[in-house]
Coordinates of C-alpha atoms in Angstrom, one line a residue:
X1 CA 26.5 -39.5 -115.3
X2 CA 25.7 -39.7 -119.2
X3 CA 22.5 -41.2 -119.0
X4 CA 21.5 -39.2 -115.9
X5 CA 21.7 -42.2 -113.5
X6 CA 24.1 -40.7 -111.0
X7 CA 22.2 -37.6 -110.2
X8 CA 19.0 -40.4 -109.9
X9 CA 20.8 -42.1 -107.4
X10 CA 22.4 -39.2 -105.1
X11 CA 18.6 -37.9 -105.1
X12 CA 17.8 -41.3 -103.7
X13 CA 20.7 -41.6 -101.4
X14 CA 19.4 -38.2 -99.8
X15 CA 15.5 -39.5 -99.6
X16 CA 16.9 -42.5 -97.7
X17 CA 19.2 -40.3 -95.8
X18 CA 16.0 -37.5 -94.6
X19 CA 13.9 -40.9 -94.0
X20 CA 15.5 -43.5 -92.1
X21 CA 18.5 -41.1 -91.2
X22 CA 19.9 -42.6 -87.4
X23 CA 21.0 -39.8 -85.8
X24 CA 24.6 -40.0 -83.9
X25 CA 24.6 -38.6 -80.0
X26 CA 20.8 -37.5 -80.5
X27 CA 21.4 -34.8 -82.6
X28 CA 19.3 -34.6 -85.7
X29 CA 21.5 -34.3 -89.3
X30 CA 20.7 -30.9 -91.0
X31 CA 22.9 -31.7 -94.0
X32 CA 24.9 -33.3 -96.2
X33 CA 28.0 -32.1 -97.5
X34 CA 30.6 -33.3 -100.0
X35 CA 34.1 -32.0 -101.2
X36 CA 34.3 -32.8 -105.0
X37 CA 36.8 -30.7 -107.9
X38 CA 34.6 -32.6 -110.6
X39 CA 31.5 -29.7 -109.8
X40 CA 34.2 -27.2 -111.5
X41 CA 33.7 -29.4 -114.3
X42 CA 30.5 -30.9 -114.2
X43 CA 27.3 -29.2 -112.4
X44 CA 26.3 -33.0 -111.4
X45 CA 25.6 -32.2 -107.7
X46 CA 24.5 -29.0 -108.5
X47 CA 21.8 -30.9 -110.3
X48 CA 21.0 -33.1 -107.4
X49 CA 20.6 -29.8 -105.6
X50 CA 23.8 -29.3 -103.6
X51 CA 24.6 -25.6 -103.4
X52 CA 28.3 -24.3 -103.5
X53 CA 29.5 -23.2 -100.4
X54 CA 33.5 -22.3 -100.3
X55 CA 36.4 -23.2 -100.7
X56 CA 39.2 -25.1 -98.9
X57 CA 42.3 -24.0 -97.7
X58 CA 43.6 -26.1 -100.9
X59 CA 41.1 -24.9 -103.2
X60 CA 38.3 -27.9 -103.5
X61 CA 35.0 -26.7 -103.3
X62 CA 33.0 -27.7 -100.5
X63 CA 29.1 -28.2 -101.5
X64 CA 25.9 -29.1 -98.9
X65 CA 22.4 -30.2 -99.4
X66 CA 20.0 -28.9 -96.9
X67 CA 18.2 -32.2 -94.9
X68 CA 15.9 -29.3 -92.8
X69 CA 14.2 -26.4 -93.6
X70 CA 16.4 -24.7 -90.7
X71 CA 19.7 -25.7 -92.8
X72 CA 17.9 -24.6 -96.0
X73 CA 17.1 -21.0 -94.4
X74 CA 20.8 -20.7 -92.6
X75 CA 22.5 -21.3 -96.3
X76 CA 20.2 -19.1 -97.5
X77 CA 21.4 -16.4 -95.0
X78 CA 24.8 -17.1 -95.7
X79 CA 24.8 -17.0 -99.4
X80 CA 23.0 -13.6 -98.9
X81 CA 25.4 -12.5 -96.6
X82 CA 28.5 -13.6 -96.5
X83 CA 31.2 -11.6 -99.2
X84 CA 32.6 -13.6 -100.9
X85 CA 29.2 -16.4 -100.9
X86 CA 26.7 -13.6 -102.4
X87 CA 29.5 -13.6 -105.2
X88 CA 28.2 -16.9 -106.6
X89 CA 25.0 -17.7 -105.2
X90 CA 25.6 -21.3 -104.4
X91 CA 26.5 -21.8 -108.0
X92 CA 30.0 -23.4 -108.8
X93 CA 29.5 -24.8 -112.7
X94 CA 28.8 -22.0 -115.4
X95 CA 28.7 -22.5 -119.1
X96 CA 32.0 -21.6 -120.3
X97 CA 31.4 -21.9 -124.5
X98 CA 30.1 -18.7 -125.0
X99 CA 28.4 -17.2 -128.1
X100 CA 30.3 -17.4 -131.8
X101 CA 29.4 -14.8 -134.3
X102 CA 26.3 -15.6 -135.5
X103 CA 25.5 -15.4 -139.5
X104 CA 25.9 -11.8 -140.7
X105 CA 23.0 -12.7 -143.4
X106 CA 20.5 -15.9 -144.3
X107 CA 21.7 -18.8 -146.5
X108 CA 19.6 -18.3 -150.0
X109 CA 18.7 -20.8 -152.0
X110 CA 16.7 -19.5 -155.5
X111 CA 16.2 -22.0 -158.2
X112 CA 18.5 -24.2 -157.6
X113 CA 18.3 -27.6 -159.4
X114 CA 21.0 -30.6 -159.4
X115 CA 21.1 -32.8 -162.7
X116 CA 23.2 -36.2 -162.3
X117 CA 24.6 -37.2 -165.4
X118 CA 26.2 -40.9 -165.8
X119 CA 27.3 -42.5 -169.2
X120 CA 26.4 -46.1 -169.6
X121 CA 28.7 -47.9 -171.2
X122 CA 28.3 -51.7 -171.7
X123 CA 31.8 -52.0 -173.1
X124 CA 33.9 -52.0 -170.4
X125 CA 31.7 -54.7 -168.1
X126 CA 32.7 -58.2 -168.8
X127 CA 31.2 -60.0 -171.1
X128 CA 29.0 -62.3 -169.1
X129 CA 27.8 -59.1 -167.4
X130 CA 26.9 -57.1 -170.8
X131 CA 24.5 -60.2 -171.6
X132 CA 23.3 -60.0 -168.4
X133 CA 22.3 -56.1 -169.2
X134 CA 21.2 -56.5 -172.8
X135 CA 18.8 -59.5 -171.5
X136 CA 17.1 -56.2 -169.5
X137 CA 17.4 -53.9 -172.8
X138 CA 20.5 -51.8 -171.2
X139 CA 22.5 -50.3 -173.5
X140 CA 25.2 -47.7 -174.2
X141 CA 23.4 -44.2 -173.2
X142 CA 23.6 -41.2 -171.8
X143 CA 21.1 -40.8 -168.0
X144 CA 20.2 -37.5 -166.8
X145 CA 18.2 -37.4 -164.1
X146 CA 17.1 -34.6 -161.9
X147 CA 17.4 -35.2 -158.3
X148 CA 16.3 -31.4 -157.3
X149 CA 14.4 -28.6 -159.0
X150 CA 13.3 -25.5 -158.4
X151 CA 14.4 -25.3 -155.2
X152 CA 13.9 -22.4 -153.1
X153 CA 14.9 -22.3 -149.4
X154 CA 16.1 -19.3 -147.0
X155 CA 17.6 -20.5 -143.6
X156 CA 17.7 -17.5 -140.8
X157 CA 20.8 -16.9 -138.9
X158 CA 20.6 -19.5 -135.6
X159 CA 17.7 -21.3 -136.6
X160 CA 17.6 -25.1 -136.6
X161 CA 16.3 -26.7 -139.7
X162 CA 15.3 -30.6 -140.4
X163 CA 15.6 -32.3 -143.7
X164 CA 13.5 -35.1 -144.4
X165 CA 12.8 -37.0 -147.3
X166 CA 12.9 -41.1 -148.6
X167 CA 16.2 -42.6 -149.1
X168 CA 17.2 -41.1 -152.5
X169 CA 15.3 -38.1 -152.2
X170 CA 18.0 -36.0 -152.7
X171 CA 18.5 -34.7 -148.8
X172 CA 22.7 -35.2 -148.9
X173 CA 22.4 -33.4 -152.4
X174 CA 20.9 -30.5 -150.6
X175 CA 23.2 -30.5 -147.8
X176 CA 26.4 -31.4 -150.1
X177 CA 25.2 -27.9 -152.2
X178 CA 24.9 -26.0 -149.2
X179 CA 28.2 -27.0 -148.2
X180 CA 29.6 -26.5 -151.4
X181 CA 28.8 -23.0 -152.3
X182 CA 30.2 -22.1 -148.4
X183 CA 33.7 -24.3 -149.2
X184 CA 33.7 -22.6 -152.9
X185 CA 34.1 -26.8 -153.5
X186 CA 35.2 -27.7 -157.4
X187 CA 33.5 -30.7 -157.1
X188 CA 30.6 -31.5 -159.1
X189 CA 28.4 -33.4 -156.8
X190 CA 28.7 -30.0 -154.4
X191 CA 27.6 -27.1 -157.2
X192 CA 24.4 -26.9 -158.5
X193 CA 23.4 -27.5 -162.7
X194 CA 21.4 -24.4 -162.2
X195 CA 20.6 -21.3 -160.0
X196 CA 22.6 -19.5 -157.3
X197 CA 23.3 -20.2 -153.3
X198 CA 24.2 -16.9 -151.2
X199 CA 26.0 -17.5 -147.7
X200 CA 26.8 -15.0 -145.9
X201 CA 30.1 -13.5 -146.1
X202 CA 31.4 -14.7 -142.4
X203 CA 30.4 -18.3 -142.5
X204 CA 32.6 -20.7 -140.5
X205 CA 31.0 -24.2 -141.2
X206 CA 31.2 -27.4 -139.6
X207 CA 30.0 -30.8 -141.0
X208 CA 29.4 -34.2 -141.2
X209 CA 28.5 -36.4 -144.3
X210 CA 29.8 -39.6 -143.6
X211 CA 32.7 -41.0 -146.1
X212 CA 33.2 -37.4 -147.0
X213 CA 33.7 -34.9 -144.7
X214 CA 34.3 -35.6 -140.9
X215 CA 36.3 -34.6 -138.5
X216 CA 40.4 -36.5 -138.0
X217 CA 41.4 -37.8 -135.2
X218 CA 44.9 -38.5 -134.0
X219 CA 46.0 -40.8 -131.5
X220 CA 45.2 -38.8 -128.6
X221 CA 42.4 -38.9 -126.0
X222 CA 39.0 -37.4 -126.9
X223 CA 39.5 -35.1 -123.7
X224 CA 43.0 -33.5 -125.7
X225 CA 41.4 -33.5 -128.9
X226 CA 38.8 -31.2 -127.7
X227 CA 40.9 -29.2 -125.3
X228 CA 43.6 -28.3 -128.3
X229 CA 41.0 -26.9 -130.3
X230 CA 39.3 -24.8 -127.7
X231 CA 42.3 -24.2 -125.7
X232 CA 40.4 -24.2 -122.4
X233 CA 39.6 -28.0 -120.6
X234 CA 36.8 -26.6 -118.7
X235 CA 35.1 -26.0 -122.1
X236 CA 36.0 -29.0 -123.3
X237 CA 34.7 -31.0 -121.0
X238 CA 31.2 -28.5 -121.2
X239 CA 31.2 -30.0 -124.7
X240 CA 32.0 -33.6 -124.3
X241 CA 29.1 -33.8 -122.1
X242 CA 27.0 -32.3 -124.1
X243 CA 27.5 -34.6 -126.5
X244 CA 26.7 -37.3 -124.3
X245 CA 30.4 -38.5 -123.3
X246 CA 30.3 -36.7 -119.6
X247 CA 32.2 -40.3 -118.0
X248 CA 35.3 -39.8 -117.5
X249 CA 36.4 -43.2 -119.4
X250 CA 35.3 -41.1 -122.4
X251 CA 37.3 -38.5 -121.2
X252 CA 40.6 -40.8 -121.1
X253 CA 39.6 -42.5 -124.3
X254 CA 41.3 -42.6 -127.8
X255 CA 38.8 -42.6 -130.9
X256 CA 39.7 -46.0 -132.1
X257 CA 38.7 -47.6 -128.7
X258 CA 35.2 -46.0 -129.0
X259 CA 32.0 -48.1 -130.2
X260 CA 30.1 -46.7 -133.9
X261 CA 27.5 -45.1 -131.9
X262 CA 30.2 -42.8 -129.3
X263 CA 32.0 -42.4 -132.4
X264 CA 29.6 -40.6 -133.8
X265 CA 28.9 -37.9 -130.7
X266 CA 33.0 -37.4 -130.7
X267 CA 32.3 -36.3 -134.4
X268 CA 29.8 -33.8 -133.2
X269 CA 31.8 -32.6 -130.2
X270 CA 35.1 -31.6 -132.3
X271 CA 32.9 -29.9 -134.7
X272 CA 31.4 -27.5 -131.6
X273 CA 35.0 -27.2 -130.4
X274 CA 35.6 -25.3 -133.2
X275 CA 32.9 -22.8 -132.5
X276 CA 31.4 -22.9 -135.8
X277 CA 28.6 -20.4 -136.6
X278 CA 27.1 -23.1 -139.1
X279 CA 26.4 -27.3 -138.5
X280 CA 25.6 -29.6 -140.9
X281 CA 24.9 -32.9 -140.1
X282 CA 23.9 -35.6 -142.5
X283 CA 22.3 -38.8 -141.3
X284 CA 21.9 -37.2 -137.3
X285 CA 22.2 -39.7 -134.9
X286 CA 21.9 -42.4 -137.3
X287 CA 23.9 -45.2 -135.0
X288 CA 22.2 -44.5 -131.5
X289 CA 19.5 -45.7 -129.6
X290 CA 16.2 -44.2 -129.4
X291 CA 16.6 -42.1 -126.0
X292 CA 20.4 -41.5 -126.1
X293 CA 19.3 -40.3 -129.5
X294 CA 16.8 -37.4 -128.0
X295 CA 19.4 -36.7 -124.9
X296 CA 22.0 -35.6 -127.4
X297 CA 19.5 -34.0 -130.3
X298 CA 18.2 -31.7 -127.6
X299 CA 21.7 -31.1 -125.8
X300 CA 22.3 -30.2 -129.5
X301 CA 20.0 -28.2 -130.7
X302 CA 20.2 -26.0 -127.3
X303 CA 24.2 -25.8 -127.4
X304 CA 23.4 -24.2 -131.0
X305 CA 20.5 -21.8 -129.9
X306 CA 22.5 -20.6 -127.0
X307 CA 25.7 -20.0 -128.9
X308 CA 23.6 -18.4 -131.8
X309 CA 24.7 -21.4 -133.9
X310 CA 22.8 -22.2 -137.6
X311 CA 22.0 -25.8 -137.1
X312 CA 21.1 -28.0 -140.4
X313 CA 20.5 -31.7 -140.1
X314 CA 19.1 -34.2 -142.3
X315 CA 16.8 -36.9 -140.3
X316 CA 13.6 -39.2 -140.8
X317 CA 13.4 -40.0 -137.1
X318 CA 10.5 -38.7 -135.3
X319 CA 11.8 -38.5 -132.0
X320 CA 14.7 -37.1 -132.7
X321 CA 13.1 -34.2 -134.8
X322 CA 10.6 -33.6 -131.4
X323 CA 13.6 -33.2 -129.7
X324 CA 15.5 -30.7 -131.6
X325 CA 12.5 -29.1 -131.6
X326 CA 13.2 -27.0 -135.1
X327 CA 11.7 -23.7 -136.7
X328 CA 11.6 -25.4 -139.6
X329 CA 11.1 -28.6 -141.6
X330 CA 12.4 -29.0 -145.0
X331 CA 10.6 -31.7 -146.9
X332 CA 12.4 -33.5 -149.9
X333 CA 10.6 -35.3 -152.2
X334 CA 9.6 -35.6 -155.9
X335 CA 12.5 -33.3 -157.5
X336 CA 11.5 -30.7 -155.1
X337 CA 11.7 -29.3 -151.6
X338 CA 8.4 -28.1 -149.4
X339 CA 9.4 -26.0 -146.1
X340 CA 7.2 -26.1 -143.1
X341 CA 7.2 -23.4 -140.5
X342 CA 7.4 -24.3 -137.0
X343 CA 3.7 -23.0 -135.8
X344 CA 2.5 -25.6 -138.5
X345 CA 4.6 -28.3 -137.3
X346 CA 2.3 -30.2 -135.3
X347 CA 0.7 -31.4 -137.8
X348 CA 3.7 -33.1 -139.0
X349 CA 5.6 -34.7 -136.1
X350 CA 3.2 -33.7 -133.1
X351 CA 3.6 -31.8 -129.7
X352 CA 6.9 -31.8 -128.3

């Protein structure tokens, strides 16, 4: 079901059922109906185009796909006008996460810079090593270097914003700022040397920079870990599928058991459980494939959008960027930062 392969093959299993279909007592087949709980969970029938019908006397739900155009127009009539039927309108599965409280103001950035000062100090390094150094013409000194300058930025409340840049540009410096003027962080590598980041006074952030902040994980399954923060399974399982861990053997699974790559997308669905109004995400997608990669971007980046979620991630990936489809590209490069509206993004990364 993750990959979309199920749905592929129930579509195919009903083109082979209207073709070469044998019918039983000469009686033509008008449909096809199945009895599945999982559509309360999971609108993978719906999506093959089954249409909720009732219920059982035990409470399963009972959904048919119309082989005929006479079975099509008779469901049709009874979703119309049956009581209880026109209710729903054949639909079973409806989102269940909801909005969050959206930013009450932009996140400001106005001439900010970042300095990074290190002390070199030969004296500590063994001896073979401080030859090795002085053989170069290192010595004892003091290394400033700015790694941003100048930097002015505003980010919109819900918008979805790339950062790109070369490795060492300085992208996890602008993320690790942003993050550190919203958690009021001590730490020097989160503050800038110079000028002022506003966030808005009701921010409720969310991120990942790997080896620094990430979500914990117990011993439980990823399907609890979820649950217990949203206190509802029917959204948690909205989420883990959106993430792309909609099999069940995800569902039963413990953290440790999962590969690098589903690791990652458990990360991303217990930071939505927590219905954060802001995401960063440092490094997106860096450990899957290609097309799993755009599945989960774009399940992403629409999650956020419906929610009215601010969603910030740092990439270099083409595909991935088409997918979230941003409003806006942050370039990092050269000290400095150049932003790129969507209407001009074309250019850039093309069409989506």
């Amino acid at each position: 079901r993750g990959d979309g392969l199920g749905v592929l093959a129930v579509k195919m299993a009903l083109e082979w059922i209207k073709e070469r279909r044998v019918p039983e007592m000469k009686r033509r087949k008008h449909v096809v109906e199945t009895i599945a709980q999982m559509a309360r969970y999971n609108p993978f029938f719906e999506k093959a185009g089954f249409v909720y019908m009732w219920d059982t006397a035990s409470g399963r739900p009972v959904l048919m796909y119309p082989l005929t155009d006479e079975a099509r127009n008779l469901i049709k009539r009874f979703l119309e006008s049956d009581p209880y039927a026109s209710k729903t309108s054949g639909k079973l599965y409806h989102s269940r996460y909801g909005r969050v409280e959206p930013l009450n103001g932009p996140i400001v950035l106005k001439n900010v810079g970042k300095v990074y000062t290190s002390i070199l100090d030969l004296s500590k390094l063994p001896h073979e090593l401080q030859e090795v150094l002085r053989a170069f013409g290192v010595e004892k000194r003091v290394v400033e270097r700015y790694v941003l300058r100048n930097v002015n930025l505003k980010i919109s409340p819900g918008e979805v914003v790339v950062v790109m840049g070369a490795s060492g540009a300085g992208k996890t410096t602008l993320l690790r700022m942003i993050i550190g003027a919203t958690l009021n962080s001590v730490d020097e590598r989160y503050g800038p040397s110079e000028g002022e980041i506003t966030m808005p006074s009701n921010v409720k952030i969310e991120c990942l920079l790997p080896g620094e902040h990430e979500p914990s994980f117990k011993d439980e399954s990823l399907l609890e870990h979820v649950a217990s923060k949203t206190g509802d399974p029917y959204t948690a399982v909205e989420i883990l599928n959106a993430v792309g861990l909609s099999d069940a053997v995800f569902y039963r699974a413990r953290f440790v058991e999962l590969s690098t790559g589903q690791k990652e997308r458990a990360k991303l669905a217990s930071m939505l459980a927590s219905k954060p109004n802001l995401i960063i995400v440092d490094e997106f997608a860096a450990h899957l494939d290609p097309l799993t990669a755009q599945r989960v971007a774009r399940k992403l980046a629409n999650v956020c959008r419906s929610a009215g979620i601010t969603l910030v991630v740092a990439t270099n990936r083409p595909e991935i960027i088409k997918a979230l489809t941003p409003t806006k590209i942050v370039f990092v490069g050269y000290g400095t930062t150049h932003t790129i509206e969507a209407e001009k993004m074309e250019a850039y990364i093309g069409s989506p």
